[in-house]
GROMACS .gro file of C-alpha atoms in nm:
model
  286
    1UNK     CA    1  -0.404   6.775  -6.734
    2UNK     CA    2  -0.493   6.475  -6.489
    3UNK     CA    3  -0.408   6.135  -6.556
    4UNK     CA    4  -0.617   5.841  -6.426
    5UNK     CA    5  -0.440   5.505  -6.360
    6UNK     CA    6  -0.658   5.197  -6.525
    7UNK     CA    7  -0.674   4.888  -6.348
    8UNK     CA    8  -0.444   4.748  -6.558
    9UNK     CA    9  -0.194   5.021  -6.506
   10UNK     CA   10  -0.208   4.906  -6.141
   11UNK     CA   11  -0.194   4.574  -6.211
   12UNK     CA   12   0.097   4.592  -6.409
   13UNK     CA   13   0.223   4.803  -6.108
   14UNK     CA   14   0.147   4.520  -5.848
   15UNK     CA   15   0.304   4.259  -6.054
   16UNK     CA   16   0.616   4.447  -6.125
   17UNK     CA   17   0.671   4.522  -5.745
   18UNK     CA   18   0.603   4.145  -5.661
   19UNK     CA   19   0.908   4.087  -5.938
   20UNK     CA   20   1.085   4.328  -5.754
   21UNK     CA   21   1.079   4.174  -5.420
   22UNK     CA   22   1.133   3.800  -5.598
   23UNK     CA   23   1.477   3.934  -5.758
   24UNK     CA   24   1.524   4.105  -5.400
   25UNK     CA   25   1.463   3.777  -5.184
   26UNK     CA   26   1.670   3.580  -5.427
   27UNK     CA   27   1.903   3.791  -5.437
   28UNK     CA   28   1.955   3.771  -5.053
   29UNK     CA   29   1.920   3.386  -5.042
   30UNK     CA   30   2.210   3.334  -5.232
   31UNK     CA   31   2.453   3.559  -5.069
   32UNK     CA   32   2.304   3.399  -4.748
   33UNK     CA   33   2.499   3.578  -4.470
   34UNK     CA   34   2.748   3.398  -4.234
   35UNK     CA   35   2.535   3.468  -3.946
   36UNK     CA   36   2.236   3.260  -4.058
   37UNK     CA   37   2.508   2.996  -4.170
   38UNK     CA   38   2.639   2.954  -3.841
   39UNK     CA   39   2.294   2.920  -3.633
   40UNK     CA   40   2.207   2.643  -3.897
   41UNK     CA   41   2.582   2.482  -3.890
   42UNK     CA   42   2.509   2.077  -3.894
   43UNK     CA   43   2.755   2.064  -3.584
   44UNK     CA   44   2.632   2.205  -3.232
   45UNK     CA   45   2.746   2.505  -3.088
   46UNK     CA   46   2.843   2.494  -2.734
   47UNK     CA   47   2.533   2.638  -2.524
   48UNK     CA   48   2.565   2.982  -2.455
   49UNK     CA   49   2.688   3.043  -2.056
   50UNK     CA   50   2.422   3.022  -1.844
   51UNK     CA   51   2.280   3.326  -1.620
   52UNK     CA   52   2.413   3.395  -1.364
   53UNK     CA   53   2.224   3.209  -1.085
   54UNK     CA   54   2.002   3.015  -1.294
   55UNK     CA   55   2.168   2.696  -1.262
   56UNK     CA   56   2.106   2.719  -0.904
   57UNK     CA   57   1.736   2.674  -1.022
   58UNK     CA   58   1.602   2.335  -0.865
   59UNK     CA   59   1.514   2.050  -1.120
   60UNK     CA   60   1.108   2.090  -1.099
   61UNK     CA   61   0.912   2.221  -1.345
   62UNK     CA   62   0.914   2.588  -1.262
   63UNK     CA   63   1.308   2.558  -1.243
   64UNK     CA   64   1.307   2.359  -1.593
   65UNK     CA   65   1.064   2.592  -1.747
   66UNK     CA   66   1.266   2.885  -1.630
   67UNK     CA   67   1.598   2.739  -1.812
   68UNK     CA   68   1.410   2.670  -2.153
   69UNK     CA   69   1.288   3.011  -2.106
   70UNK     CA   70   1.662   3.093  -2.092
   71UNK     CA   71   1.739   2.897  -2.411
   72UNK     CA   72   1.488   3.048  -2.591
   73UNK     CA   73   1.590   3.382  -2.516
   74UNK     CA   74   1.933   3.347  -2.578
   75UNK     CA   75   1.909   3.130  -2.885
   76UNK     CA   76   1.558   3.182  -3.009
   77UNK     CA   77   1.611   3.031  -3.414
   78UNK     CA   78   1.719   2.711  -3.217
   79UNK     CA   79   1.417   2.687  -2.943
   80UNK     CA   80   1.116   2.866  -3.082
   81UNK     CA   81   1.213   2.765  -3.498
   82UNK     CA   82   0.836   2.756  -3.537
   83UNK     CA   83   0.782   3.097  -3.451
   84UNK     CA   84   1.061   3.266  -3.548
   85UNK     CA   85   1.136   3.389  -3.850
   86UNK     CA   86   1.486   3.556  -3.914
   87UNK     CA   87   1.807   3.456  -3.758
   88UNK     CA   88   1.796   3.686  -3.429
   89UNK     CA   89   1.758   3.633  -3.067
   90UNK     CA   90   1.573   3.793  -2.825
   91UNK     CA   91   1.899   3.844  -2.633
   92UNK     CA   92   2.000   4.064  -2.946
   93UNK     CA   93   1.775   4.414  -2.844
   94UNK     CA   94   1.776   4.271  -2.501
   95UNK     CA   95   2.126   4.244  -2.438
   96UNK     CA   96   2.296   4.069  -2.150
   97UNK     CA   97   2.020   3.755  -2.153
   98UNK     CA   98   1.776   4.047  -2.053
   99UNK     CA   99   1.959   4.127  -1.795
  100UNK     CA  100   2.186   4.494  -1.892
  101UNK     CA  101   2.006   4.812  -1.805
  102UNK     CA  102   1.914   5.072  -2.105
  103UNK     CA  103   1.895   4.771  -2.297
  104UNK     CA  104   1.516   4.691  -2.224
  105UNK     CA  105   1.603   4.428  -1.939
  106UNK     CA  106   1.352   4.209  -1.852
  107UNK     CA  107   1.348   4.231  -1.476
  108UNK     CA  108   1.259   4.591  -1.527
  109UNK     CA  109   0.976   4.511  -1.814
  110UNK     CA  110   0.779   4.205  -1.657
  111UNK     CA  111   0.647   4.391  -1.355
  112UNK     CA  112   0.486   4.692  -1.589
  113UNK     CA  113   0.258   4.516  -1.749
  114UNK     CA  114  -0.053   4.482  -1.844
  115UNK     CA  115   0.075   4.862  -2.008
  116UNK     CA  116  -0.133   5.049  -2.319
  117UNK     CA  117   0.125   5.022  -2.620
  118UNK     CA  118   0.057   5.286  -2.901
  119UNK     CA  119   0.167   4.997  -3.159
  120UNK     CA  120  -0.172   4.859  -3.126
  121UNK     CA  121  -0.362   5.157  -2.907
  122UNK     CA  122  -0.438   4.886  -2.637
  123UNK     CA  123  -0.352   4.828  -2.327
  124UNK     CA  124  -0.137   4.465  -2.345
  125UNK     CA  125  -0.037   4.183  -2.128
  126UNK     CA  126   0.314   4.057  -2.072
  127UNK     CA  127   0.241   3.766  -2.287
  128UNK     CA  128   0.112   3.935  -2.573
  129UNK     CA  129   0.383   4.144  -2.581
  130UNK     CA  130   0.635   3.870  -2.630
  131UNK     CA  131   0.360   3.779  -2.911
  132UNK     CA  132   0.464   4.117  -3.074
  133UNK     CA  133   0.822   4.068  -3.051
  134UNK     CA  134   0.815   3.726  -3.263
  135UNK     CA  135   0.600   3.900  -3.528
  136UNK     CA  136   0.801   4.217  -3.590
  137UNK     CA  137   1.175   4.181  -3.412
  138UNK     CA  138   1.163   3.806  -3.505
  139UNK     CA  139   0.929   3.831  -3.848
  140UNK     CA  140   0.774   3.537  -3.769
  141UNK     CA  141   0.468   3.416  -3.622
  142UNK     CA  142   0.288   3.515  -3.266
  143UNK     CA  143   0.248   3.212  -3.079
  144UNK     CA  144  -0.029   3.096  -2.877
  145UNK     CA  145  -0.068   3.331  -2.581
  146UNK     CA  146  -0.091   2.985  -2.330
  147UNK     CA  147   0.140   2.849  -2.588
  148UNK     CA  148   0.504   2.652  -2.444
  149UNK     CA  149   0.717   2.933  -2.610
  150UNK     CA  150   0.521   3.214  -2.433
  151UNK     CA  151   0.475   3.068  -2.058
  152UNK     CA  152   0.898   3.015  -2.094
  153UNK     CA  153   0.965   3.355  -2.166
  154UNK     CA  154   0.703   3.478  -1.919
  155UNK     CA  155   0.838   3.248  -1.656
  156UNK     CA  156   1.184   3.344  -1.731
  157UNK     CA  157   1.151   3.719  -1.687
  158UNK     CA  158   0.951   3.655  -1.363
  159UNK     CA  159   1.253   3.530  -1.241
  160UNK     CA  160   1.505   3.781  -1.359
  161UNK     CA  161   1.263   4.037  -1.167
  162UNK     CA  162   1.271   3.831  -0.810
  163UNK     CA  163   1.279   4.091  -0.534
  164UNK     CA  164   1.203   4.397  -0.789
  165UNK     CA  165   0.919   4.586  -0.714
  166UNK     CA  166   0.581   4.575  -0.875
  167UNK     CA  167   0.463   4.885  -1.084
  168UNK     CA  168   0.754   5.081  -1.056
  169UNK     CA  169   0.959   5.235  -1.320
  170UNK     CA  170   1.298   5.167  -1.213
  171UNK     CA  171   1.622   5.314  -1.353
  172UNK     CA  172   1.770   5.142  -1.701
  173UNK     CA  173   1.393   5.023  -1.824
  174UNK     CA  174   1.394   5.014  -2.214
  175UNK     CA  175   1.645   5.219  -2.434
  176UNK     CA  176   1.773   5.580  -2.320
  177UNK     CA  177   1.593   5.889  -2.514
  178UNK     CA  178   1.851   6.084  -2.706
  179UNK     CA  179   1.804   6.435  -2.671
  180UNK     CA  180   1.775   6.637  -2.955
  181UNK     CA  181   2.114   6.821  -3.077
  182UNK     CA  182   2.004   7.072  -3.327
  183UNK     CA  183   2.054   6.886  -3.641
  184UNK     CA  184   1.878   6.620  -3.802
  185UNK     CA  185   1.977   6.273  -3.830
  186UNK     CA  186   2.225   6.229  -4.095
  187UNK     CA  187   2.185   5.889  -4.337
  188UNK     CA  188   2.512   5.943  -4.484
  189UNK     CA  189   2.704   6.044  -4.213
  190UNK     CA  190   2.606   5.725  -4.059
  191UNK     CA  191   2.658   5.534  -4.425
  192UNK     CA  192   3.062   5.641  -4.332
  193UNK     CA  193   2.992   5.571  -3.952
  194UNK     CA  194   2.872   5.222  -4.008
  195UNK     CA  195   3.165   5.121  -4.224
  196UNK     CA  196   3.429   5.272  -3.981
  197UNK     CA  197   3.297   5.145  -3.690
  198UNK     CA  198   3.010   4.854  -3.753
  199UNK     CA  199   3.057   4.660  -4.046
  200UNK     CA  200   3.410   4.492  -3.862
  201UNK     CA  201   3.096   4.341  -3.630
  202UNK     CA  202   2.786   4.300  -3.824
  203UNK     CA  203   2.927   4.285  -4.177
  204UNK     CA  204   2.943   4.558  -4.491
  205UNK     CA  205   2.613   4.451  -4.617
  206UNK     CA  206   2.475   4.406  -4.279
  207UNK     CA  207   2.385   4.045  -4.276
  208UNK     CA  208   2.550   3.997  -3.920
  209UNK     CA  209   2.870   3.815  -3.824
  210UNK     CA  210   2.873   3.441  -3.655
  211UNK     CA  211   3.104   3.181  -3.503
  212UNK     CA  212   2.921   2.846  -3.452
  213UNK     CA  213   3.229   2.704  -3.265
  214UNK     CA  214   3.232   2.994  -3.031
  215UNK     CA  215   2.880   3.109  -3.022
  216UNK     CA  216   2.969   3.499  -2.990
  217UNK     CA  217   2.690   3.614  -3.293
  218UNK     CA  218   2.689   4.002  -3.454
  219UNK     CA  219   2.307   4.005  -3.583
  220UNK     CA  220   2.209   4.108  -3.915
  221UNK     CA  221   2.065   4.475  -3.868
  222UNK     CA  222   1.875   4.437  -4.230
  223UNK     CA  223   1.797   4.214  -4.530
  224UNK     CA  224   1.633   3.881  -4.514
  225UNK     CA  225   1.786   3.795  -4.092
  226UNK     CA  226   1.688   4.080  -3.951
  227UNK     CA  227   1.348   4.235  -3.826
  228UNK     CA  228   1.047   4.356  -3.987
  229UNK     CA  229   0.966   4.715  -4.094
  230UNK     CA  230   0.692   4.689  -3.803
  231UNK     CA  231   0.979   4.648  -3.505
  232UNK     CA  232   1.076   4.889  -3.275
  233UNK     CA  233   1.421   4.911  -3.393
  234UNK     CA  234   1.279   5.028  -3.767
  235UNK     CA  235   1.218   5.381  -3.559
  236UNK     CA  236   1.525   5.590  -3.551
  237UNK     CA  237   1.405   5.724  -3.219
  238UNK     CA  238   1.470   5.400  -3.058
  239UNK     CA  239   1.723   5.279  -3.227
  240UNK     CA  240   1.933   5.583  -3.150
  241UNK     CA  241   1.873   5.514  -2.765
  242UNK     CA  242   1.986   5.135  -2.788
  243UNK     CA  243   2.280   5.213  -3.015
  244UNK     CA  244   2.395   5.544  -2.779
  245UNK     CA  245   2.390   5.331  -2.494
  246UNK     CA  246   2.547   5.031  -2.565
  247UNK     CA  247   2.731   5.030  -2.876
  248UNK     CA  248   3.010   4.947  -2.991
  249UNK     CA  249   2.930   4.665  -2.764
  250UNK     CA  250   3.122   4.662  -2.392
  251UNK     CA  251   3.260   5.003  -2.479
  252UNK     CA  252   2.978   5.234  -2.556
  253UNK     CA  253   3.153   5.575  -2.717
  254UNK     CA  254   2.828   5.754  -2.978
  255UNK     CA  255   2.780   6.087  -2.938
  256UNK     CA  256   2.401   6.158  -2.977
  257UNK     CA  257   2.463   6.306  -3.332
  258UNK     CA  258   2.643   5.960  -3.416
  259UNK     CA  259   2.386   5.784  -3.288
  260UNK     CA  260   2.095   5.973  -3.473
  261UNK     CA  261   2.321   5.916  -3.786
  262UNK     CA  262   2.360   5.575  -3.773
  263UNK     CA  263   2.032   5.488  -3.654
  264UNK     CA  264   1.896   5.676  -3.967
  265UNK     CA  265   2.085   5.492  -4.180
  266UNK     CA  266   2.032   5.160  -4.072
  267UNK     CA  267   1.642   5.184  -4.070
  268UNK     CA  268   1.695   5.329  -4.475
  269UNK     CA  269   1.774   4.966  -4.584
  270UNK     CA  270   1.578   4.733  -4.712
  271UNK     CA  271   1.391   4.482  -4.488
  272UNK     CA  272   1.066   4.280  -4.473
  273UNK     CA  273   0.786   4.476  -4.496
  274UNK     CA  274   0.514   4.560  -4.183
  275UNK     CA  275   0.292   4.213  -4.176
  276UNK     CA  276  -0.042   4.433  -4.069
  277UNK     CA  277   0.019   4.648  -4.431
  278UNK     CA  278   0.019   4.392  -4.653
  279UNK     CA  279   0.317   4.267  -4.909
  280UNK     CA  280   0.184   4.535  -5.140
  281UNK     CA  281   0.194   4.839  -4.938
  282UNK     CA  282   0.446   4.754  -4.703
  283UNK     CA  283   0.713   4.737  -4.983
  284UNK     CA  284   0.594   5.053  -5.119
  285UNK     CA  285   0.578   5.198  -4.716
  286UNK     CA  286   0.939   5.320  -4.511
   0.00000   0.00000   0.00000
């Protein structure tokens, strides 16, 4: 026998998964992680070292722009606050400044574009790319394409790609594929992998590690500082490339199984929820 669910079966539904999230996003504001603490520490932290070369750059307006490109990518909740809306960086998926290979570098990015994404079954410009990133890596808002934010970032990773060719897909673009090893990925396998060899970084719950003396950050890879359910990163796919290749940080040692594990693991917690589905069905979506 069928049952029908009345409207006010569904409201009833809506309002008791809008109490859910409340408790949820309470709940996370008051542990309030020591990452997000330490990018909104009253006292300065020193600037992050410059890249290599950049301050080199002359003191015109291309060089300037170039170097508050730099800033923003390196300390993005600091120099694009009105866009962004966790406590990452770009600098944290694009490791290095933008500048380490298999980590999506931006020298080997800016000269591929315009490119079709799938994300949006378009083809895309550089700029609206970077639009994408502060929606779902940053959950925040997409600046204006011709916006300050924007022409920085573009002007930035023009300049990381001097003397790379145009339209060519050269070695260490994006994240590494893992291969497939026979076995699916494991959630609790990487539930024990993360606490061995992640949470001394990031923390146990995942809110991210940070140092506002020093500067050195571990970003929050869930909960209320990290990225939307729309990112990248929320694919275990692409995650597994990233973390294969360059985790633990400097000293890179996943197998592929490891890094399936973990990957699938880390995209089972509980984040913000995809801005194009809505509060409603993105809670209720994985």
């Amino acid at each position: 026998m069928s049952h029908r669910i009345t409207p006010r079966q569904r409201t009833w539904a809506g309002l008791l998964c809008a109490a859910a999230l409340l408790v949820w996003m309470l709940s996370a504001w008051s542990r309030d992680s020591a990452y997000a603490r330490a990018l909104r520490d009253e006292n300065p932290r020193a600037e992050v070292a410059e890249a290599a070369g950049i301050d080199a750059l002359p003191h015109d307006k291309y060089g300037e722009l170039v170097r508050q490109g730099y800033r923003i990518f390196t300390d993005t909740p600091r120099h694009a606050r009105r866009y962004s809306g966790n406590a990452l960086s770009c600098t944290n998926c694009h490791l290095d400044a933008g500048r380490r290979a298999d980590a999506a570098p931006m020298w080997a990015a800016w000269g591929m574009y315009p490119a079709y994404l799938g994300k949006n079954d378009r083809v895309n410009t550089f700029e609206e790319r970077i639009q994408q990133c502060f929606r779902f890596s940053l959950n925040g808002f997409s600046p204006p394409v011709d916006g300050h934010e924007v022409r920085a970032l573009v002007a930035y990773a023009q300049w990381l790609a001097r003397g790379r060719p145009v339209g060519v897909e050269l070695p260490g673009r994006g994240f590494p594929t893992v291969p497939r090893t026979g076995a699916d990925p494991n959630p609790l396998s990487g539930k024990t992998l993360y606490a061995q060899r992640c949470a001394p970084c990031h923390g146990e719950s995942g809110a991210g590690r940070g140092d506002a003396a020093s500067g050195h950050q571990a970003p929050a890879l869930w909960g209320m500082d990290s990225f939307n359910k729309g990112a990248g990163f929320n694919r275990v796919d692409l995650l597994a490339g990233f973390l294969k290749a360059n985790m633990p940080l400097d000293n890179p040692t996943l197998s592929d199984q490891e890094a399936l594990d973990l990957a699938a693991w880390i995209t089972l917690q509980e984040r913000w929820p995809d801005p194009r589905k809505g509060l409603l069905s993105g809670l209720l979506s994985r």
